[in-house]
Every structure is written in C-alpha cells, then in structure tokens.
Amino acid sequence: MRTMAIVRRVFKQMLRDKRTLALMLLAPLLIMTLMYFLFQNNTTQVASLGVHHVDQSVVNVIDTKNVTIHHYDSSQARKMIKQHDLDGYLTQKNGQLTITYSNSNPTNTSLIKASLQSGLVKLKMKTLVTVTKKQRAALESQQAALKKLTAAQTQATVTKLKTAIAQAQARGDQATAEKLQKQLKQATATTSSSTQSAKATSYTTKSHYIYGSSDSTFFESFLAAFLGFFIFFFVFLISGVSLLNERTTGTLSRLLATPIRRSEIIMGYLIGYGGFAIIQTVLTVVFTITVFKIHLVGSIWLVFLTNLLLALVALTLGIFISTFTNSEFQMMQFIPLIVVPQIFFAGLVPVDGMASWLQAIAHIMPLYYGANAMTDVVTKGAGLGDIGVNLLILVGFMVVLTMLNIVGMKRYRKV
Amino acid sequence: MVTDYVIAKQVSKHFGHQQVLNQIDLTLPAGMIYGLIGPSGAGKTTLIKSILGMEAVDSGTVKVMDTVMPNRAVMAQVGYMAQSDALYETLTARENLTFFGQLMSVPKIKLAQMIDYAAGLVDLTTQLDKRVSGYSGGMKRRLSLAIALIQDPQLLILDEPTVGIDPELRQQIWTELNKLKDIGKSMIVTTHVMDEAERCDYLMLIRHGIALAEGTPAALKQQYAVDTIEQVFLKAGRMQDANDGNR
Ligand SMILES: Nc1ncnc2c1ncn2[C@@H]1O[C@H](COP(=O)(O)OP(=O)(O)O)[C@@H](O)[C@H]1O
Ligand SMILES: [Mg+2]
C-alpha cells in the first residue's frame, strides 16, 4: 500500500533526524518543566510581616511558609515598615484587624494578603468545627438516651407479649398464640433495625477545608492550555517544514510522477507524523502528570484524545500553510500570525469576558476548543459527553484542512 | 500491443508571456532512443512534464501507452528521471529504491531482486547502504536513474541523465540504455550535450519552444550538409533567427 510506504519513510526519516526527533519529544518536556518551576517560584518567596497586639490564634494561622512574623511593640505601621524593611504590618484593636502594606513588592503584598485571607477563613472554619463537634456530642448523648428508652419500651412489650403467649398456650388457644408470636418477632426486628440506622447516621458528620489543599497552583489551572499549545506548536512546525522540504527538494513532484494518489500522500503524512504526535502527546502528558504530581480529576484517555486531535489539526494546518511558503524562514513567519495568538484564547484569559469580536476570533482557534475541553477534563472531571462537541469541532477542522490539502496538491499534478 | 509509446500532438504551453512550447509533435515508437536536444531553457523539461501530465498544457493532446494524459495509472509504466535529483538524503540508496519501488507497485518478492538489478546497471551495488547525503553528484544522478528503472518499465523518460557523470560511466550508461532498447524498451532522453546526440536513434532539435528539425542523426546531417549534429544545430538556429528577423 502506497500510504504505508509513505508512513514508513516518514518514520525512517524522523528516526534518522535525531535533532528534530529530540525537539519534538524533549522540547515540550523541557518547557513544561521550566514553567512548572517558574510558577512554583511564588511559594518559595517569603514576605515579612510585622505584628503588634494581635491575637495569638490569628498569628498562628497567618504564619505560613510564605510569611514570616515579627513581633513589635509599636502601633505605628509606617514607621515600623520603613525601619525594619517589612512588607506589611498588622495591628489589632478589639476585633478590628488593620493591615498596612509596604507594597514596594506587589508579589509580597499578595502573599500576605492571601495568607491573611486564608488564615482568617481557616480560623472561621475551626470555630465552626468546634461548634459542630459540641453539637454532635449533644446529639449523640440524646441518641443514647433515646436508644435506652426504646430498648426499655421494647423490653416491656416483649415481656408483655411473652406472658400473653404463655397464657394463650395454657388456654390451648393455638391461633392467638401464633398471632402473638408474630407480633413478638416484629417487635424484636424493629428494635434491631432501628439501632442499625442510628449507628449509620452518627458517622456522617465530616469537616471540609476550603483552603486545605494548598497544592492547586497557577501551573495546574493553566496546564491544559500550555500542554495543548506546545504540542500544537511543535507538530505544526515539524509537519509544515517537512512538507516544505519535500517540495523544495523536488521529491514531492517526483512522488507525483508515480501512480500515487494525492490523498495517499496526505494520508501518509497524517499517519506518519500523527504517529509521532501520539508519542509526543503521551510522553508529555504522562511526564507532566507524574513528575509534577498533577491531580487529574477526569480520565487520562480523554486528555490523550484531546491532545491527539489538537496535534492532528496542527499537522494538517502545518501542511496547509507550507503550501504558501517557499522557505523555512517563511514558514517561521506564520508562527506569530497563526500559532502564537492561539494561546490567548486557550483559557489564560476567560473568553466569556472578552469583547464580542475577540470572542468571534476565539471560535476559529482550534486551541480554544482543545484547551477548554482539556481544562474541563483535568480540573472538573468532564466526560466524553461534556467535551464531545469540542472534539467534534476539532475533527471538523482536521477534515476540512485535509480536504484543502488534497485539493491544494492539484497545483503539482492535475490528477 | 502498443506500437507507439508516446504520441504528442500540437502541444503548446506558455508561462506568463513566454511561449515555452509551440505546437510540438512527437511520436515515440517501441524500441527507440529518442533524443530531445536543445540549449538550456529551450523547453525540453517542460515538454517532458507535459508528456507525463505533470504540467497542464494550453492546447494539444498527449497519449502515453494509448491513454490520454494526464492519467495516474499510466505513471506505473513510465520510468522517470527528473532533471534535478529528487532523493531523500537522510535515507540510504536502498531505502530510496525500496520506497519508490513500493510506490510503483513492485511486488514485495521481486523488490530486492529489482534493486540489485537497477543498482547493478548504474554501478552502485557496493554503495547501496550508504546514506544519500554522503553521495557525490554523479552517484546521485546514477541513483536517480536506478529509481527510474526500479519497476522495469517499458518506457523511460530521462531528463538529462548524464549530467555530472564522468565520461567512463557515461559510456557505460549509454551501453546500458542501448541494451534496454534492444529488449524492446523505448526512451526519451534530453540532453544539451551534442556528442550524445549521435547515440540516439532519432532526434528532435528544440529551441525557444519550437521544434527546429527532426530525423535520424544521419538524415539530419545530410539534410543540412554538415558533419556533426552540433553544426546542424548551429545552422538550424541561424535559420530560425533569420526567420524571426524577417518577421
Ligand atoms: N514553472 C515555471 N514558471 C515560469 N517559467 C518557467 C517555469 N518552468 C519553466 N519555465 C521557463 O520555461 C522555459 C523552458 O524551461 P525548461 O523546459 O526547463 O527548459 P530546458 O529543460 O530545455 O532547459 C525557461 O525559459 C524557463 O524559464
Ligand atoms: Mg531542463
């Protein structure tokens, strides 16, 4: 089969070209690693906060690894900040906390702000939890009392019934005895079931901490956008340049002097480079998720699938764009024009809040659909049904571009 | 049984304002080496590509193997060697031959044998597993010729096959081309080297897209009353220029 001949050739060429192979497979890992540490950097920075007359419980919750606390004996925030080169100063009068920021370093300001906010929320939660605990204790003692009461009652009923049965049997009244026996069974059965249900309900109280998981970072929330973008970028570049080379070295026109169909060439490219795109996608996704311990809410297969579709769109787009270029340099010129703008619509900035004309642009960007779908899978655990429309749109992009590519090849051979 | 492998009638083609082919007629019977001679820019390559259906013509018709071109299936019966070597440099010669063999639908069991045969013809047998990027210009040319022979086609269309090949090997290649002819194959060979013209059975002299003269080498020399094809060309060229001047 001619398509497979192309596929095999593409694979061989790719394996020979170690640098391109390394670029395609390792560069995304390198960039993801770099970004991971860049965005993690926030948490290693430490802001210094001066405190004066603040409740110890409050100080305790603010005192995180991002904020160091210094105690001072003055309420003059301005002076103390200047004197001790602090990033902020916290004072308390009764229940009123007053914070003064130096704000010479906005990052440190936001660190204190976040620490203070989350600390106060934690404090609130704690009080809430203690209250709940007290309530639960009260509830439990009530339940215990209730249980005792029902047990006593049942006991009374059972003894009553038992004496009645004995009397009936003595009388020789079998029918009444049986009826009473049944009632006795019921009475004991209800007691056992009621104790069971009481047990089950007593375990349901549980506390949730909103800010408990401090692991969710900028990196995680934008992971999908960047993952999609880099895979898109590299596949676009490599497939475009490869087809361009094929054209400029004359091998494409030589190919068309064989009985091969135009569609067979395009399909060969799609499968060949698509194969590498799969490897790249799996490698990048698995690396990112395992090494950086990304918590994936949804299915990893959906992340693969979405990325693969994105890669195929990039592949067909790269081939399509390469027909308008005559050199690798010209191919590069399309990157800021076609590839880079996609990142802006990948979810870094919420598209809903954009001007309507910008929203319109977003809807012609493959990455908008791909990254959105992926973000939903990664952070919200979206299923195939939820992202199906987005995936179908990506398939649509791919099909249309493939058709255009096949028709575009008519430039080199009419049949 | 096909008698005429190629029949081109009144083929015209222009690029922009330039008339590159002007009503060219060409008939290639079986068992013949047909030489297409002309200076560079004469339109030889364009004519060849028009015959193969790789270039759309303005007017005129081309039939290859009794099939109106362009036609995809007929391509499998034509061995084509392009003017510029179109090879995959990162692959070895064997891999290039295998790839084109597969595209030409050479059966799997025959492929290894065909590679040996084609490589033997162009004296590349010992270099088959070397990457093409390490090849000299002459070796690439020979590999291109081997690729044209990979499916053992009846018709060969060779665009300047001997450019950049040393005289000894050139001699060898012409000997092989003659052998191929003897077993019934036909070929169109373009060249701008006049002494190669003498080796062809039939010649078409082409200049500025116009067929100046055609016939066997002997007949042409006789017609123009000169001793070499080069002189035929010069004389015919002067007559063409004189004609243009008259207009
Ligand atoms: N694709 C093209 N676009 C414009 N002009 C072309 C193209 N291909 C060939 N030509 C022109 O047509 C003429 C004939 O070219 P060609 O057939 O390659 O000549 P030859 O093979 O005899 O050297 C040349 O003047 C060349 O510049
Ligand atoms: Mg030429």
XYZ file of C-alpha atoms and ligand atoms in Angstrom:
690
model
C 0.000 0.000 0.000
C 1.381 3.344 -1.036
C 0.147 5.201 2.023
C 2.068 2.792 4.223
C 5.180 3.282 2.092
C 4.965 6.999 2.890
C 4.352 6.265 6.562
C 7.368 4.002 6.772
C 9.504 6.549 5.000
C 8.377 9.363 7.313
C 9.237 7.207 10.326
C 12.665 6.334 8.962
C 13.453 9.948 8.140
C 12.309 11.092 11.539
C 14.385 8.488 13.364
C 17.447 9.493 11.349
C 16.988 13.159 12.115
C 17.947 12.961 15.768
C 17.728 16.665 16.383
C 14.234 17.060 15.065
C 13.206 13.982 16.988
C 14.687 15.417 20.159
C 12.994 18.740 19.526
C 9.651 17.099 19.036
C 9.848 14.771 22.014
C 12.003 16.528 24.582
C 11.392 20.222 23.991
C 7.805 20.105 25.340
C 9.091 18.337 28.466
C 11.789 20.925 28.933
C 9.360 23.792 28.568
C 6.780 22.233 30.872
C 9.481 21.710 33.494
C 10.657 25.269 33.151
C 7.138 26.570 33.502
C 6.464 24.363 36.469
C 9.346 25.859 38.385
C 8.585 29.359 37.191
C 5.075 29.200 38.556
C 6.087 27.330 41.671
C 8.512 30.135 42.425
C 5.729 32.106 44.097
C 5.632 29.739 47.011
C 9.314 29.915 47.837
C 9.252 33.673 48.133
C 8.800 34.857 51.704
C 7.220 38.115 52.833
C 7.991 39.626 56.213
C 5.052 40.790 58.299
C 5.283 42.840 61.443
C 2.541 42.297 64.052
C 1.515 44.292 67.040
C -1.026 43.214 69.667
C -2.664 40.583 67.516
C -4.422 37.560 68.987
C -2.131 34.524 69.032
C -4.775 32.394 67.269
C -4.725 34.808 64.329
C -0.931 34.962 64.237
C -0.791 31.179 64.213
C -2.902 30.841 61.085
C -1.131 33.617 59.211
C 2.256 32.169 59.992
C 2.737 30.083 56.824
C 5.877 29.220 54.934
C 5.340 32.270 52.739
C 5.109 34.772 55.547
C 7.475 35.290 58.447
C 6.091 37.021 61.510
C 7.990 39.598 63.543
C 6.510 40.926 66.773
C 6.958 44.607 67.564
C 5.914 46.921 70.327
C 4.706 49.816 68.266
C 1.395 50.505 66.550
C 2.994 52.922 64.090
C 2.847 50.792 60.961
C 4.522 53.219 58.596
C 7.463 53.834 60.776
C 7.989 50.182 61.600
C 7.791 49.093 57.963
C 10.419 51.635 56.991
C 12.621 50.919 59.955
C 12.650 47.133 59.642
C 12.138 46.835 55.897
C 8.894 44.891 56.298
C 6.403 44.019 53.586
C 3.419 44.577 55.832
C 2.283 45.459 59.345
C -0.711 44.071 61.171
C -2.318 45.649 64.205
C -5.414 44.807 66.183
C -7.863 46.888 68.155
C -10.528 44.699 69.750
C -11.901 42.647 66.881
C -10.632 45.008 64.206
C -7.507 43.990 62.294
C -5.662 46.687 60.371
C -3.097 45.759 57.780
C -0.655 48.177 56.163
C 1.248 47.090 53.096
C 4.608 48.447 52.072
C 3.646 47.444 48.515
C 7.168 48.022 47.217
C 6.968 44.444 46.022
C 3.480 43.532 44.773
C 4.222 39.823 44.939
C 4.957 40.039 48.651
C 1.865 42.147 49.188
C -0.275 39.492 47.564
C 1.465 36.792 49.568
C 0.489 38.497 52.814
C -2.961 39.237 51.509
C -3.509 35.602 50.583
C -2.070 34.358 53.849
C -4.231 36.696 55.874
C -7.357 35.842 53.947
C -6.899 32.101 54.013
C -5.831 32.311 57.644
C -8.999 34.069 58.650
C -11.103 31.600 56.719
C -9.275 28.759 58.438
C -9.969 30.387 61.760
C -13.649 30.641 60.972
C -13.717 27.026 59.881
C -12.053 25.983 63.098
C -14.644 27.729 65.222
C -17.302 26.186 63.077
C -15.801 22.761 63.545
C -15.624 23.144 67.351
C -19.228 24.233 67.376
C -20.199 21.269 65.218
C -18.288 18.940 67.473
C -20.118 20.232 70.526
C -23.412 19.858 68.716
C -22.558 16.389 67.717
C -21.667 15.415 71.258
C -25.032 16.755 72.427
C -26.780 14.880 69.641
C -25.020 11.661 70.500
C -25.997 11.834 74.154
C -29.580 12.467 73.100
C -29.495 9.500 70.785
C -28.081 7.312 73.508
C -30.876 8.348 75.840
C -33.405 7.664 73.102
C -31.916 4.270 72.459
C -32.158 3.364 76.117
C -35.752 4.451 76.143
C -36.712 2.392 73.073
C -34.854 -0.612 74.446
C -36.754 -0.345 77.700
C -40.009 0.019 75.825
C -39.322 -2.980 73.610
C -38.323 -4.974 76.621
C -41.675 -4.152 78.213
C -43.563 -5.115 75.041
C -41.642 -8.337 74.694
C -42.279 -9.429 78.294
C -45.914 -8.460 77.916
C -46.243 -10.481 74.711
C -44.386 -13.401 76.132
C -46.718 -13.682 79.124
C -49.718 -13.362 76.772
C -48.368 -16.205 74.602
C -47.799 -18.395 77.648
C -51.353 -17.649 78.806
C -52.801 -18.425 75.379
C -50.856 -21.653 75.126
C -52.022 -22.640 78.601
C -55.552 -21.951 77.433
C -54.884 -24.168 74.387
C -55.710 -21.252 72.042
C -53.207 -22.006 69.278
C -54.419 -19.290 66.855
C -53.952 -16.416 69.322
C -50.587 -17.800 70.369
C -49.345 -17.758 66.734
C -50.604 -14.215 66.158
C -48.836 -13.031 69.278
C -45.666 -14.887 68.243
C -45.667 -12.892 65.006
C -46.076 -9.617 66.900
C -43.177 -10.620 69.108
C -40.946 -11.238 66.110
C -41.885 -7.869 64.652
C -41.159 -6.099 67.904
C -37.652 -7.571 68.194
C -36.970 -6.974 64.482
C -37.850 -3.268 64.646
C -35.562 -2.731 67.586
C -32.570 -4.247 65.785
C -33.186 -2.248 62.590
C -33.706 0.972 64.498
C -30.399 0.541 66.312
C -28.696 -0.078 62.982
C -29.984 3.103 61.339
C -28.997 5.097 64.385
C -25.462 3.764 64.055
C -25.234 4.726 60.339
C -26.339 8.301 60.786
C -23.968 9.019 63.625
C -20.939 8.784 61.248
C -21.914 11.352 58.676
C -20.529 14.493 60.230
C -17.311 15.452 58.475
C -15.385 18.656 58.097
C -14.187 20.097 54.784
C -11.478 22.676 54.472
C -11.839 25.000 51.562
C -8.216 26.158 51.641
C -6.952 22.875 52.935
C -5.373 21.774 49.675
C -2.755 24.417 49.023
C -1.327 22.369 46.132
C -3.510 23.843 43.397
C -1.290 26.313 41.639
C -1.276 28.563 38.626
C 0.586 25.823 36.820
C -2.197 23.335 37.353
C -5.015 25.581 36.280
C -3.287 26.551 33.039
C -1.634 23.218 32.450
C -4.088 22.184 29.776
C -3.677 25.402 27.844
C 0.095 25.152 27.743
C 0.167 21.425 27.110
C -2.137 21.850 24.138
C -0.255 24.859 22.896
C 3.187 23.289 22.873
C 2.028 20.113 21.245
C 0.223 22.217 18.649
C 3.273 24.389 18.107
C 5.803 21.617 17.586
C 3.615 19.450 15.410
C 2.698 22.451 13.261
C 6.316 23.420 12.790
C 7.696 19.983 12.060
C 4.982 18.802 9.687
C 4.985 22.128 7.848
C 8.740 22.210 7.420
C 8.840 18.565 6.348
C 6.343 19.034 3.573
C 8.048 22.248 2.590
C 11.360 20.380 2.287
C 9.676 17.740 0.254
C 8.525 20.445 -2.106
C 11.740 22.431 -2.339
C 13.957 19.373 -2.856
C 11.709 18.242 -5.700
C 10.765 14.950 -4.094
C 7.117 15.957 -3.948
C 6.930 16.484 -7.678
C 8.901 13.256 -8.123
C 6.317 11.491 -5.954
C 3.592 12.810 -8.187
C 5.306 11.181 -11.166
C 4.301 7.841 -9.658
C 0.784 6.376 -9.610
C 0.242 7.574 -6.050
C -2.966 9.436 -5.278
C -2.798 12.911 -3.781
C -4.928 11.667 -0.918
C -2.478 8.819 -0.303
C 0.338 11.307 0.159
C -1.665 13.385 2.620
C -2.890 10.324 4.487
C 0.644 9.001 4.650
C 1.775 12.225 6.206
C -1.144 12.265 8.569
C -0.457 8.748 9.820
C 3.323 9.108 9.830
C 3.580 12.383 11.683
C 0.413 11.577 13.592
C 2.286 8.579 14.989
C 4.985 10.854 16.325
C 2.362 13.223 17.618
C 0.870 10.340 19.618
C 4.245 9.502 21.112
C 4.861 13.156 21.881
C 1.437 13.587 23.438
C 1.662 10.508 25.628
C 5.183 11.372 26.720
C 4.357 14.985 27.560
C 1.099 14.226 29.325
C 2.456 11.315 31.349
C 5.593 13.255 32.236
C 3.688 16.324 33.346
C 1.135 14.420 35.376
C 3.519 12.043 37.108
C 6.581 14.216 37.642
C 4.687 17.288 38.784
C 2.041 15.201 40.528
C -0.803 16.921 38.784
C -4.113 15.850 40.235
C -6.137 14.707 37.271
C -9.836 14.715 38.055
C -11.016 13.294 34.716
C -9.833 10.444 32.521
C -6.286 10.476 31.191
C -7.545 8.878 27.988
C -9.637 11.936 27.299
C -6.548 14.106 27.791
C -4.696 11.932 25.281
C -7.587 12.011 22.849
C -7.985 15.770 23.012
C -4.272 16.347 22.585
C -4.098 13.922 19.730
C -6.906 15.690 17.897
C -5.170 19.005 18.508
C -1.960 17.540 17.126
C -3.740 16.299 14.019
C -5.266 19.724 13.453
C -1.775 21.216 13.835
C -0.433 18.649 11.399
C -2.964 19.405 8.687
C -2.636 23.124 9.329
C 1.157 22.904 9.045
C 0.896 21.099 5.719
C -1.685 23.591 4.522
C 0.370 26.632 5.478
C 3.519 25.153 3.967
C 1.928 25.376 0.525
C 2.038 29.155 0.836
C 5.702 29.276 1.712
C 8.917 28.835 -0.189
C 11.418 28.554 2.613
C 11.703 27.559 6.219
C 12.076 31.201 7.112
C 8.722 31.967 5.530
C 7.263 29.079 7.476
C 8.503 30.746 10.653
C 6.739 33.932 9.685
C 3.422 32.195 10.065
C 4.092 31.242 13.669
C 3.392 34.649 15.250
C 0.487 35.017 12.855
C -1.256 31.690 13.267
C 0.147 29.754 16.204
C 1.019 32.271 18.907
C -2.377 34.059 19.053
C -3.997 30.742 19.903
C -2.531 30.770 23.393
C -4.525 33.885 24.268
C -7.739 32.039 23.617
C -6.757 28.857 25.390
C -8.219 29.879 28.729
C -5.485 32.069 30.199
C -7.926 34.921 29.842
C -11.572 33.936 30.234
C -13.104 34.115 26.786
C -16.574 34.927 28.177
C -15.281 38.264 29.380
C -13.804 39.269 26.027
C -15.197 41.794 23.593
C -17.568 40.124 21.199
C -15.242 40.448 18.215
C -12.496 38.794 20.227
C -14.913 36.036 21.163
C -15.577 35.541 17.481
C -11.853 35.137 16.872
C -11.636 32.661 19.728
C -14.173 30.461 17.993
C -11.992 29.989 14.924
C -8.997 28.911 17.006
C -8.526 25.154 17.323
C -6.703 25.611 20.620
C -9.736 27.334 22.133
C -11.736 24.127 21.743
C -8.882 21.797 22.602
C -7.647 23.601 25.701
C -11.143 24.203 27.038
C -12.008 20.553 26.690
C -8.784 19.548 28.355
C -9.136 22.009 31.223
C -12.599 20.647 31.903
C -11.256 17.105 31.968
C -8.268 17.932 34.158
C -9.929 20.195 36.702
C -13.621 19.294 36.619
C -13.529 15.687 35.548
C -15.597 16.275 32.422
C -16.524 13.155 30.488
C -16.693 12.392 26.794
C -20.260 13.641 26.668
C -19.287 17.015 28.108
C -16.443 17.703 25.717
C -17.866 15.822 22.738
C -18.850 18.975 20.879
C -15.379 20.446 21.225
C -13.790 17.249 19.998
C -16.141 17.113 17.032
C -15.197 20.666 16.110
C -11.535 19.660 16.184
C -12.320 16.718 13.931
C -14.119 19.189 11.679
C -11.029 21.405 11.474
C -8.950 18.379 10.606
C -11.286 17.094 7.917
C -11.626 20.482 6.225
C -7.874 21.102 6.252
C -7.180 17.608 4.926
C -9.571 18.185 2.044
C -7.942 21.528 1.304
C -4.538 19.850 1.316
C -5.634 17.174 -1.116
C -7.159 19.754 -3.431
C -4.126 22.030 -2.975
C -1.850 19.297 -4.320
C -3.517 19.748 -7.679
C -1.010 22.502 -8.156
C 1.612 19.832 -8.732
C -0.375 17.276 -10.620
C -3.767 17.605 -12.162
C -4.886 14.055 -11.445
C 0.381 -4.495 -28.474
C 1.291 -0.848 -28.245
C 3.248 0.330 -31.231
C 3.717 3.983 -30.387
C 4.503 4.572 -26.730
C 4.075 8.313 -26.908
C 2.020 10.404 -29.284
C 2.049 14.144 -28.660
C 0.133 16.368 -30.996
C 0.372 20.132 -31.334
C 1.423 20.689 -27.745
C 1.622 24.347 -26.750
C 2.395 25.832 -23.386
C 3.200 29.258 -22.044
C 4.421 30.672 -18.770
C 3.310 34.279 -18.412
C 4.142 35.990 -21.692
C 6.708 33.402 -22.646
C 5.737 30.742 -25.181
C 7.681 27.771 -23.856
C 6.287 25.130 -26.223
C 4.972 25.951 -29.637
C 2.870 23.291 -31.390
C 5.207 20.384 -30.814
C 4.526 16.995 -32.421
C 6.351 13.957 -31.102
C 5.871 10.258 -31.770
C 7.869 7.595 -29.982
C 7.619 4.057 -31.365
C 8.739 0.967 -29.487
C 12.424 0.137 -29.309
C 13.853 3.560 -29.910
C 16.081 6.091 -28.170
C 14.540 9.443 -28.913
C 16.850 12.368 -28.263
C 15.487 15.756 -27.336
C 18.313 18.170 -27.978
C 18.415 21.852 -27.204
C 20.156 24.510 -25.169
C 19.013 25.023 -21.626
C 15.782 26.982 -21.453
C 14.656 25.512 -24.793
C 11.638 23.835 -23.220
C 12.826 20.224 -23.011
C 11.850 19.729 -19.395
C 8.508 21.401 -19.937
C 7.804 19.098 -22.878
C 8.675 16.040 -20.821
C 6.486 17.133 -17.951
C 3.643 17.823 -20.365
C 4.009 14.314 -21.735
C 3.838 12.900 -18.220
C 0.800 15.012 -17.404
C 2.638 16.845 -14.650
C 2.220 20.138 -16.427
C -1.079 21.343 -17.812
C -0.800 22.218 -21.486
C -2.596 25.133 -23.164
C -3.544 23.131 -26.222
C -2.736 19.880 -27.908
C -3.072 16.295 -26.713
C -0.686 13.713 -25.331
C -1.196 9.963 -25.345
C 1.085 7.623 -23.470
C 0.552 3.883 -23.968
C -2.643 4.697 -25.838
C -4.005 6.587 -22.842
C -4.810 10.265 -22.884
C -2.704 12.110 -20.348
C -2.864 13.111 -17.582
C -3.544 9.649 -16.218
C -2.385 8.331 -12.885
C -2.332 4.624 -13.677
C -0.079 5.021 -16.703
C 2.605 6.504 -14.463
C 3.389 2.995 -13.222
C 4.573 2.047 -16.718
C 6.884 5.021 -17.095
C 10.337 5.257 -15.611
C 11.000 8.904 -14.994
C 14.236 10.554 -14.075
C 13.877 14.209 -13.209
C 16.438 16.807 -14.180
C 17.202 17.604 -10.550
C 17.846 14.703 -8.238
C 14.844 14.263 -6.025
C 16.177 11.956 -3.362
C 15.684 11.547 0.364
C 19.098 12.486 1.669
C 18.720 11.036 5.145
C 17.839 7.621 3.736
C 20.199 5.126 2.181
C 20.163 4.388 -1.544
C 18.492 1.066 -0.840
C 15.775 2.758 1.188
C 15.176 5.274 -1.593
C 14.904 2.471 -4.128
C 12.607 0.491 -1.838
C 10.344 3.477 -1.300
C 9.930 4.277 -4.977
C 9.604 0.583 -5.773
C 6.680 0.396 -3.359
C 5.066 3.445 -4.919
C 5.472 1.849 -8.335
C 3.736 -1.280 -7.025
C 6.724 -3.562 -7.467
C 5.709 -6.868 -5.825
C 7.405 -7.419 -2.474
C 9.119 -10.635 -3.505
C 10.547 -9.012 -6.642
C 11.709 -5.816 -4.967
C 15.083 -6.979 -3.627
C 15.903 -8.517 -6.957
C 14.911 -5.343 -8.822
C 17.032 -3.212 -6.504
C 20.056 -5.379 -7.239
C 19.338 -5.223 -10.945
C 18.870 -1.444 -11.072
C 21.843 -0.759 -8.793
C 23.998 -3.063 -10.902
C 23.094 -1.152 -14.052
C 24.343 2.120 -12.614
C 27.271 0.579 -10.732
C 26.054 1.391 -7.230
C 25.809 -2.130 -5.824
C 28.580 -1.626 -3.278
C 27.246 1.747 -2.119
C 23.628 0.760 -1.608
C 23.626 1.024 2.168
C 25.268 4.407 2.322
C 23.144 7.444 3.047
C 22.439 9.615 0.036
C 23.730 12.681 1.896
C 27.188 11.161 1.536
C 26.843 10.674 -2.224
C 28.653 12.681 -4.890
C 26.680 14.464 -7.613
C 27.410 11.704 -10.107
C 26.320 8.999 -7.674
C 23.039 10.796 -7.032
C 22.428 11.018 -10.755
C 23.017 7.294 -11.079
C 20.732 6.555 -8.184
C 18.024 8.651 -9.840
C 18.450 6.554 -12.964
C 18.257 3.358 -10.910
C 14.993 4.612 -9.402
C 13.619 5.180 -12.902
C 14.405 1.539 -13.682
C 13.050 0.035 -10.467
C 9.762 -1.254 -11.879
C 11.375 -2.433 -15.132
C 9.244 -0.080 -17.252
C 8.767 -0.296 -20.987
C 9.037 3.433 -21.383
C 11.792 5.583 -19.894
C 11.737 9.347 -19.813
C 15.121 10.630 -18.764
C 15.757 14.330 -18.287
C 19.478 14.971 -18.744
C 20.530 11.588 -17.357
C 24.257 12.016 -17.888
C 24.799 15.468 -16.386
C 27.641 15.403 -13.890
C 28.663 11.826 -14.659
C 32.261 11.117 -15.618
C 32.983 10.021 -19.226
C 33.720 6.425 -18.403
C 30.476 5.878 -16.571
C 28.614 7.882 -19.173
C 29.856 5.408 -21.754
C 28.633 2.590 -19.529
C 25.199 4.139 -19.100
C 24.750 4.586 -22.820
C 25.692 0.972 -23.342
C 23.005 0.020 -20.824
C 20.436 2.274 -22.475
C 21.158 0.540 -25.774
C 20.731 -2.843 -24.130
C 17.389 -1.737 -22.750
C 16.392 -0.599 -26.192
C 17.338 -3.953 -27.661
C 14.901 -5.735 -25.397
C 12.097 -3.545 -26.709
C 12.073 -0.584 -24.339
C 11.720 2.940 -25.600
C 13.094 6.104 -24.133
C 13.076 9.830 -24.461
C 16.383 11.326 -23.414
C 17.005 15.035 -23.192
C 20.474 16.467 -23.358
C 22.270 19.651 -24.169
C 25.492 17.759 -24.891
C 25.725 17.473 -28.672
C 28.019 14.469 -28.840
C 25.414 12.415 -27.001
C 23.004 13.196 -29.802
C 24.906 10.890 -32.124
C 23.983 7.956 -29.903
C 20.249 8.457 -30.351
C 18.183 6.729 -32.997
C 16.083 9.751 -33.660
C 16.490 13.406 -32.757
C 14.339 16.432 -32.227
C 16.148 19.751 -32.145
C 14.287 22.178 -29.986
C 14.980 25.869 -29.401
C 12.782 28.588 -27.900
C 9.996 26.030 -27.675
C 9.988 25.333 -31.396
C 10.937 22.019 -32.997
C 13.625 23.171 -35.445
C 14.312 19.873 -37.115
C 13.910 16.173 -36.575
C 15.117 12.927 -38.066
C 17.810 10.327 -37.573
C 21.262 11.799 -36.910
C 22.474 10.718 -40.321
C 19.481 12.156 -42.118
C 19.829 15.480 -40.303
C 23.490 15.786 -41.161
C 22.718 15.031 -44.734
C 19.805 17.466 -44.839
C 21.938 20.337 -43.532
C 25.014 19.150 -45.386
C 27.276 19.190 -42.339
C 29.442 16.669 -40.465
C 28.185 16.891 -36.871
C 24.929 17.363 -35.051
C 26.420 20.431 -33.405
C 26.781 22.024 -36.817
C 23.222 21.011 -37.685
C 22.098 22.794 -34.576
C 24.063 25.961 -35.296
C 22.835 26.104 -38.856
C 19.221 25.457 -37.921
C 19.486 28.037 -35.155
C 20.792 30.673 -37.532
C 17.966 29.953 -39.935
C 15.453 30.338 -37.084
C 16.950 33.679 -36.063
C 16.922 34.846 -39.691
C 13.257 33.894 -39.928
C 12.467 35.779 -36.720
C 14.356 38.786 -38.091
C 12.312 38.738 -41.284
C 9.083 38.890 -39.359
N 7.182 26.954 -13.588
C 7.662 27.855 -14.443
N 7.253 29.138 -14.363
C 7.695 30.065 -15.226
N 8.571 29.813 -16.197
C 9.035 28.555 -16.334
C 8.604 27.512 -15.457
N 9.221 26.370 -15.822
C 9.997 26.690 -16.874
N 9.895 27.995 -17.189
C 10.552 28.649 -18.279
O 10.304 27.923 -19.436
C 11.468 27.862 -20.244
C 11.788 26.437 -20.574
O 12.218 25.804 -19.412
P 12.648 24.271 -19.415
O 11.568 23.478 -20.031
O 13.037 23.931 -18.050
O 13.934 24.295 -20.343
P 15.046 23.179 -20.567
O 14.616 21.961 -19.814
O 15.082 22.965 -22.007
O 16.309 23.741 -20.040
C 12.591 28.565 -19.483
O 12.749 29.854 -20.043
C 12.057 28.654 -18.089
O 12.487 29.862 -17.508
Mg 15.584 21.020 -18.390
